[in-house]
Amino acid sequence: MASEEDVLRTEIRWSYVVAGATALILGAILFAGLARGINPPSNLERIDPKTLHLTGEFAEGNLGTRVAPNGDVTVRIVTTQFAFVPQCVVVPTGRRVTLRFASPDVIHGVLVAGTNVNTMVIPGYVAQVHSTFTKTGDLLTPCHEYCGLGHSQMWAVVRAVPPDRFAADAEGRANCDRL
Amino acid sequence: MIASRRLVLAHLWTAFIAFAAACVLGAWQMWVRSPLRPPLATPENYFLSVTAHGSAMAYVLTTFFIMGFGYYVAETALGRPLPRPRIAWAAFWIAMLGTLLALGTVLSGRATVLYTFYPPMTGSAVYYVGLVLVVVGSWVWVGLMVEAMRRWKKAEPGRPVPLAMFATVANAIMWAWTTVGVAAELLFQVIPAALGLVQSVDVGLSRTLFSWTLHAIVYFWLFPAYIAFYTMAPAAAGGRLYSDTMGRLTFVLFLLYSLPVGMHHLFMDPEHSTGFKFLQMVLTAFVAVPTLLTVFTITASMEIAGRLAGGRGLFGWIGALPWHRPMVLATGLSFVMLFFGGGGGLVNMAYGMNAMVHNTSWVTAHFHLIFGGTVVIMYFAIAYAIWPSLTGREAGSFTRQRLQLWLWFIGMMVTTLPWHWLGLLGQWRRVALFDYTNPTIAPWAPWVIVSFVGGLILLVSALLFVANLAGRHVPALRALPPRYAQSHHEASHVPTALNGFGFWNAAVAVLMLAAYGWPIAQFFVEPSPGAIVHRVDR
């Protein structure tokens, strides 16, 4: 049977394997984060849940999709028990889109099925994610964090359309009704 | 039979009754989520059930099992009576009172906030106070474990603390650290809100405090499984533990790296910067180290047993192991589930990939496979192993025990593998009723039915487990002393650092300050606008 030195030697060899495996995993994540810019949503932007619907970007008239004069596309959505406002938003495919969410009441979360859009929406903070949509169609966009008894009925639609069908009005607004 | 048998049995039975009841709820929940809609399938009932299932499994099964098993180890591994048994009983009744208050409130529908609370949603204060009492009971247990080890070291100066007890105290100390986060959240934020003393809550702070507890609590649950791997499985297999020192190192690394990593639950949260998420992600990767060391050491220990039993060749020793023994079988099945569950965990941990799976069924699958699978199957094996020394009676045969373990393994795989797949398709979690007419959701239906069948298999296994423990046992032919594995090379001396926890406590403090110092301080330096309390109990 193995001597105490043999045991030690085997264990040290195995610890190289462990160190190598850990380094490989961390290396892959580091590469994705630094070289490909894949990082979690962390914009640390505060907003008062009690007043966000009264003035500013999350007042009702400013919600939905907006194209800035420089061409940037931003979508603003309020998540509230138990609905997304607006319930449908339109985005162009093949263009970088910024999505901004805020909650006036409890914790919500949002994911867009089949995309990398996924964030918590914490009252007190603006949640912001960027994405470039590739698939067209009505993408299922549920609230994915328990927010009360109506949680299961809380969902929205992200309507991804080809760039030639995406049209904004004179003020830069685009919405699902116009399609 | 051991002196504190009544104390240990009281804890274990409380744990297992809560467990069996929670399995009934779990199977019913899968039925509700499927297109087969059972009776009483309303959101009210579903979320009440989820809250009860989570609270019973995560707080009652685990805490009572770990306390009971700790008392057992303290007496049997140290070979001394338990210090202060009356205080241990007092702690039991405190935790029992807390359990009854918490679960009673949930069942009355006044605390449907799920077991992870989610302030500013706020249920009845009685629910939270009940859970605090469970934790208070466990704090008394922490003190008793530390005292039992201290008395033993005083009586046996210079000798290494037996590995099973060393690990139990490592877990107790880790648990004391772990509970600080959730205790602060409950005592300073949630309970004042539930009592109506404050009208708003800083949700960023409450989530951060809860994350402090969230990862380490899982390692608190996991410790007994690892104690069984190191100190029971090699003996059951007829071999020896390959390395006692590696066991000590593993338990110390768990103490160290379970705590400063909880923010990986907040990767998708907006209240923290990328820097601290990245730091805690790196520390999370280190948690894989003690598990990889364990896989090696236990496999090597099993190989010793297999070769002693006549196994030859590179893999021949595997077939030569005594798989008919429940402890050996459970260890093997546990490792298979650890392989799948651990792989899923690596995806969760990779903070970019996390966006694909966050809050989907993938996560539900991951923690059911790791906790419900890898860990709980070892709770079964431990119960089967120690039952004869608690009751003085032996199971007539191992057949029903093996059947129960296989059913649990198969049920867990059938339940959770479809969940992983559905999570990748975008199925989000914590939903009572899916709209199966939606074209995105419709194709999920068959897979949800498959996992409901898995849930039923788990329920059968859970009931069989209780029956196996309560059922007819034959009186033992001889006294049944507990058996712990001997080390391949008996540890006659170990470094002081691996025979106590003073140094490691200091190290945990430094790591926690680095990992959580600013993330918590930021909420006081620049307070966030509070969220208004939303009551669900009226």
PDB file of C-alpha atoms in Angstrom, chain B residues 45-162:
ATOM      1  CA  ASN B  45     -52.569  28.344  -3.035  1.00  0.00           C
ATOM      2  CA  TYR B  46     -49.577  27.905  -5.307  1.00  0.00           C
ATOM      3  CA  PHE B  47     -47.464  30.675  -3.805  1.00  0.00           C
ATOM      4  CA  LEU B  48     -48.537  29.741  -0.264  1.00  0.00           C
ATOM      5  CA  SER B  49     -47.341  26.222  -1.079  1.00  0.00           C
ATOM      6  CA  VAL B  50     -44.037  27.465  -2.522  1.00  0.00           C
ATOM      7  CA  THR B  51     -43.449  29.520   0.634  1.00  0.00           C
ATOM      8  CA  ALA B  52     -44.209  26.522   2.861  1.00  0.00           C
ATOM      9  CA  HIS B  53     -42.136  24.114   0.731  1.00  0.00           C
ATOM     10  CA  GLY B  54     -39.119  26.453   0.720  1.00  0.00           C
ATOM     11  CA  SER B  55     -39.342  27.324   4.417  1.00  0.00           C
ATOM     12  CA  ALA B  56     -39.762  23.675   5.478  1.00  0.00           C
ATOM     13  CA  MET B  57     -36.940  22.368   3.297  1.00  0.00           C
ATOM     14  CA  ALA B  58     -34.441  25.205   3.639  1.00  0.00           C
ATOM     15  CA  TYR B  59     -34.957  26.156   7.284  1.00  0.00           C
ATOM     16  CA  VAL B  60     -36.572  23.231   9.111  1.00  0.00           C
ATOM     17  CA  LEU B  61     -35.228  20.040   7.489  1.00  0.00           C
ATOM     18  CA  THR B  62     -31.694  21.392   7.324  1.00  0.00           C
ATOM     19  CA  THR B  63     -31.371  23.164  10.657  1.00  0.00           C
ATOM     20  CA  PHE B  64     -32.901  20.364  12.709  1.00  0.00           C
ATOM     21  CA  PHE B  65     -31.005  17.643  10.849  1.00  0.00           C
ATOM     22  CA  ILE B  66     -27.675  19.424  11.233  1.00  0.00           C
ATOM     23  CA  MET B  67     -28.244  20.165  14.910  1.00  0.00           C
ATOM     24  CA  GLY B  68     -29.266  16.574  15.648  1.00  0.00           C
ATOM     25  CA  PHE B  69     -26.397  15.111  13.667  1.00  0.00           C
ATOM     26  CA  GLY B  70     -24.003  17.534  15.385  1.00  0.00           C
ATOM     27  CA  TYR B  71     -25.090  16.331  18.834  1.00  0.00           C
ATOM     28  CA  TYR B  72     -24.644  12.751  17.645  1.00  0.00           C
ATOM     29  CA  VAL B  73     -21.127  13.392  16.325  1.00  0.00           C
ATOM     30  CA  ALA B  74     -20.131  15.331  19.454  1.00  0.00           C
ATOM     31  CA  GLU B  75     -20.993  12.363  21.635  1.00  0.00           C
ATOM     32  CA  THR B  76     -19.837   9.502  19.422  1.00  0.00           C
ATOM     33  CA  ALA B  77     -16.734  10.920  17.711  1.00  0.00           C
ATOM     34  CA  LEU B  78     -15.389  12.475  20.904  1.00  0.00           C
ATOM     35  CA  GLY B  79     -16.487   9.543  23.042  1.00  0.00           C
ATOM     36  CA  ARG B  80     -17.733  11.839  25.788  1.00  0.00           C
ATOM     37  CA  PRO B  81     -21.173  12.862  27.018  1.00  0.00           C
ATOM     38  CA  LEU B  82     -22.610  15.989  25.464  1.00  0.00           C
ATOM     39  CA  PRO B  83     -22.022  19.132  27.535  1.00  0.00           C
ATOM     40  CA  ARG B  84     -25.131  20.827  28.966  1.00  0.00           C
ATOM     41  CA  PRO B  85     -27.895  18.590  27.585  1.00  0.00           C
ATOM     42  CA  ARG B  86     -30.608  20.705  29.240  1.00  0.00           C
ATOM     43  CA  ILE B  87     -29.523  23.741  27.263  1.00  0.00           C
ATOM     44  CA  ALA B  88     -29.567  21.613  24.112  1.00  0.00           C
ATOM     45  CA  TRP B  89     -33.188  20.683  24.893  1.00  0.00           C
ATOM     46  CA  ALA B  90     -34.055  24.335  25.515  1.00  0.00           C
ATOM     47  CA  ALA B  91     -32.588  25.190  22.106  1.00  0.00           C
ATOM     48  CA  PHE B  92     -34.688  22.435  20.544  1.00  0.00           C
ATOM     49  CA  TRP B  93     -37.890  23.840  21.986  1.00  0.00           C
ATOM     50  CA  ILE B  94     -37.004  27.404  20.953  1.00  0.00           C
ATOM     51  CA  ALA B  95     -36.433  26.228  17.398  1.00  0.00           C
ATOM     52  CA  MET B  96     -39.606  24.110  17.529  1.00  0.00           C
ATOM     53  CA  LEU B  97     -41.671  27.086  18.700  1.00  0.00           C
ATOM     54  CA  GLY B  98     -40.167  29.152  15.879  1.00  0.00           C
ATOM     55  CA  THR B  99     -41.009  26.451  13.349  1.00  0.00           C
ATOM     56  CA  LEU B 100     -44.638  26.237  14.481  1.00  0.00           C
ATOM     57  CA  LEU B 101     -45.048  30.028  14.442  1.00  0.00           C
ATOM     58  CA  ALA B 102     -43.455  30.415  11.013  1.00  0.00           C
ATOM     59  CA  LEU B 103     -45.214  27.524   9.275  1.00  0.00           C
ATOM     60  CA  GLY B 104     -48.542  28.273  10.967  1.00  0.00           C
ATOM     61  CA  THR B 105     -48.388  31.831   9.666  1.00  0.00           C
ATOM     62  CA  VAL B 106     -47.549  30.640   6.165  1.00  0.00           C
ATOM     63  CA  LEU B 107     -50.420  28.147   6.150  1.00  0.00           C
ATOM     64  CA  SER B 108     -52.829  30.854   7.311  1.00  0.00           C
ATOM     65  CA  GLY B 109     -51.945  32.780   4.143  1.00  0.00           C
ATOM     66  CA  ARG B 110     -50.462  35.767   5.950  1.00  0.00           C
ATOM     67  CA  ALA B 111     -46.865  35.361   4.800  1.00  0.00           C
ATOM     68  CA  THR B 112     -46.929  34.487   1.115  1.00  0.00           C
ATOM     69  CA  VAL B 113     -43.598  36.197   0.452  1.00  0.00           C
ATOM     70  CA  LEU B 114     -41.651  33.015  -0.469  1.00  0.00           C
ATOM     71  CA  TYR B 115     -38.868  31.810   1.785  1.00  0.00           C
ATOM     72  CA  THR B 116     -36.489  34.443   0.411  1.00  0.00           C
ATOM     73  CA  PHE B 117     -38.724  37.291   1.729  1.00  0.00           C
ATOM     74  CA  TYR B 118     -38.429  39.868  -1.082  1.00  0.00           C
ATOM     75  CA  PRO B 119     -38.894  43.135   0.813  1.00  0.00           C
ATOM     76  CA  PRO B 120     -40.515  45.621   0.320  1.00  0.00           C
ATOM     77  CA  MET B 121     -43.157  42.893   0.109  1.00  0.00           C
ATOM     78  CA  THR B 122     -44.000  42.245   3.748  1.00  0.00           C
ATOM     79  CA  GLY B 123     -45.947  39.461   5.447  1.00  0.00           C
ATOM     80  CA  SER B 124     -46.978  39.011   9.059  1.00  0.00           C
ATOM     81  CA  ALA B 125     -44.183  39.689  11.575  1.00  0.00           C
ATOM     82  CA  VAL B 126     -44.925  36.326  13.221  1.00  0.00           C
ATOM     83  CA  TYR B 127     -43.426  34.507  10.221  1.00  0.00           C
ATOM     84  CA  TYR B 128     -40.128  36.356  10.443  1.00  0.00           C
ATOM     85  CA  VAL B 129     -39.971  36.150  14.241  1.00  0.00           C
ATOM     86  CA  GLY B 130     -40.545  32.378  13.979  1.00  0.00           C
ATOM     87  CA  LEU B 131     -37.591  32.028  11.626  1.00  0.00           C
ATOM     88  CA  VAL B 132     -35.432  34.146  13.916  1.00  0.00           C
ATOM     89  CA  LEU B 133     -36.263  31.732  16.754  1.00  0.00           C
ATOM     90  CA  VAL B 134     -35.140  28.786  14.628  1.00  0.00           C
ATOM     91  CA  VAL B 135     -31.837  30.599  14.071  1.00  0.00           C
ATOM     92  CA  VAL B 136     -31.551  31.436  17.785  1.00  0.00           C
ATOM     93  CA  GLY B 137     -31.930  27.736  18.589  1.00  0.00           C
ATOM     94  CA  SER B 138     -29.143  26.975  16.130  1.00  0.00           C
ATOM     95  CA  TRP B 139     -26.902  29.625  17.698  1.00  0.00           C
ATOM     96  CA  VAL B 140     -27.167  27.760  21.018  1.00  0.00           C
ATOM     97  CA  TRP B 141     -26.127  24.616  19.131  1.00  0.00           C
ATOM     98  CA  VAL B 142     -23.095  26.494  17.741  1.00  0.00           C
ATOM     99  CA  GLY B 143     -22.024  27.350  21.285  1.00  0.00           C
ATOM    100  CA  LEU B 144     -22.486  23.750  22.453  1.00  0.00           C
ATOM    101  CA  MET B 145     -20.423  22.369  19.566  1.00  0.00           C
ATOM    102  CA  VAL B 146     -17.572  24.766  20.277  1.00  0.00           C
ATOM    103  CA  GLU B 147     -17.721  23.946  23.978  1.00  0.00           C
ATOM    104  CA  ALA B 148     -17.750  20.176  23.364  1.00  0.00           C
ATOM    105  CA  MET B 149     -14.599  20.497  21.257  1.00  0.00           C
ATOM    106  CA  ARG B 150     -12.907  22.776  23.794  1.00  0.00           C
ATOM    107  CA  ARG B 151     -13.576  20.370  26.667  1.00  0.00           C
ATOM    108  CA  TRP B 152     -12.224  17.464  24.639  1.00  0.00           C
ATOM    109  CA  LYS B 153      -9.032  19.338  23.703  1.00  0.00           C
ATOM    110  CA  LYS B 154      -8.500  20.216  27.337  1.00  0.00           C
ATOM    111  CA  ALA B 155      -8.835  16.576  28.339  1.00  0.00           C
ATOM    112  CA  GLU B 156      -6.679  15.306  25.476  1.00  0.00           C
ATOM    113  CA  PRO B 157      -3.970  17.920  25.028  1.00  0.00           C
ATOM    114  CA  GLY B 158      -1.963  17.691  21.820  1.00  0.00           C
ATOM    115  CA  ARG B 159      -4.196  15.116  20.127  1.00  0.00           C
ATOM    116  CA  PRO B 160      -5.906  15.908  16.842  1.00  0.00           C
ATOM    117  CA  VAL B 161      -9.652  16.518  17.112  1.00  0.00           C
ATOM    118  CA  PRO B 162     -11.424  13.604  15.384  1.00  0.00           C
TER     119      PRO B 162
END
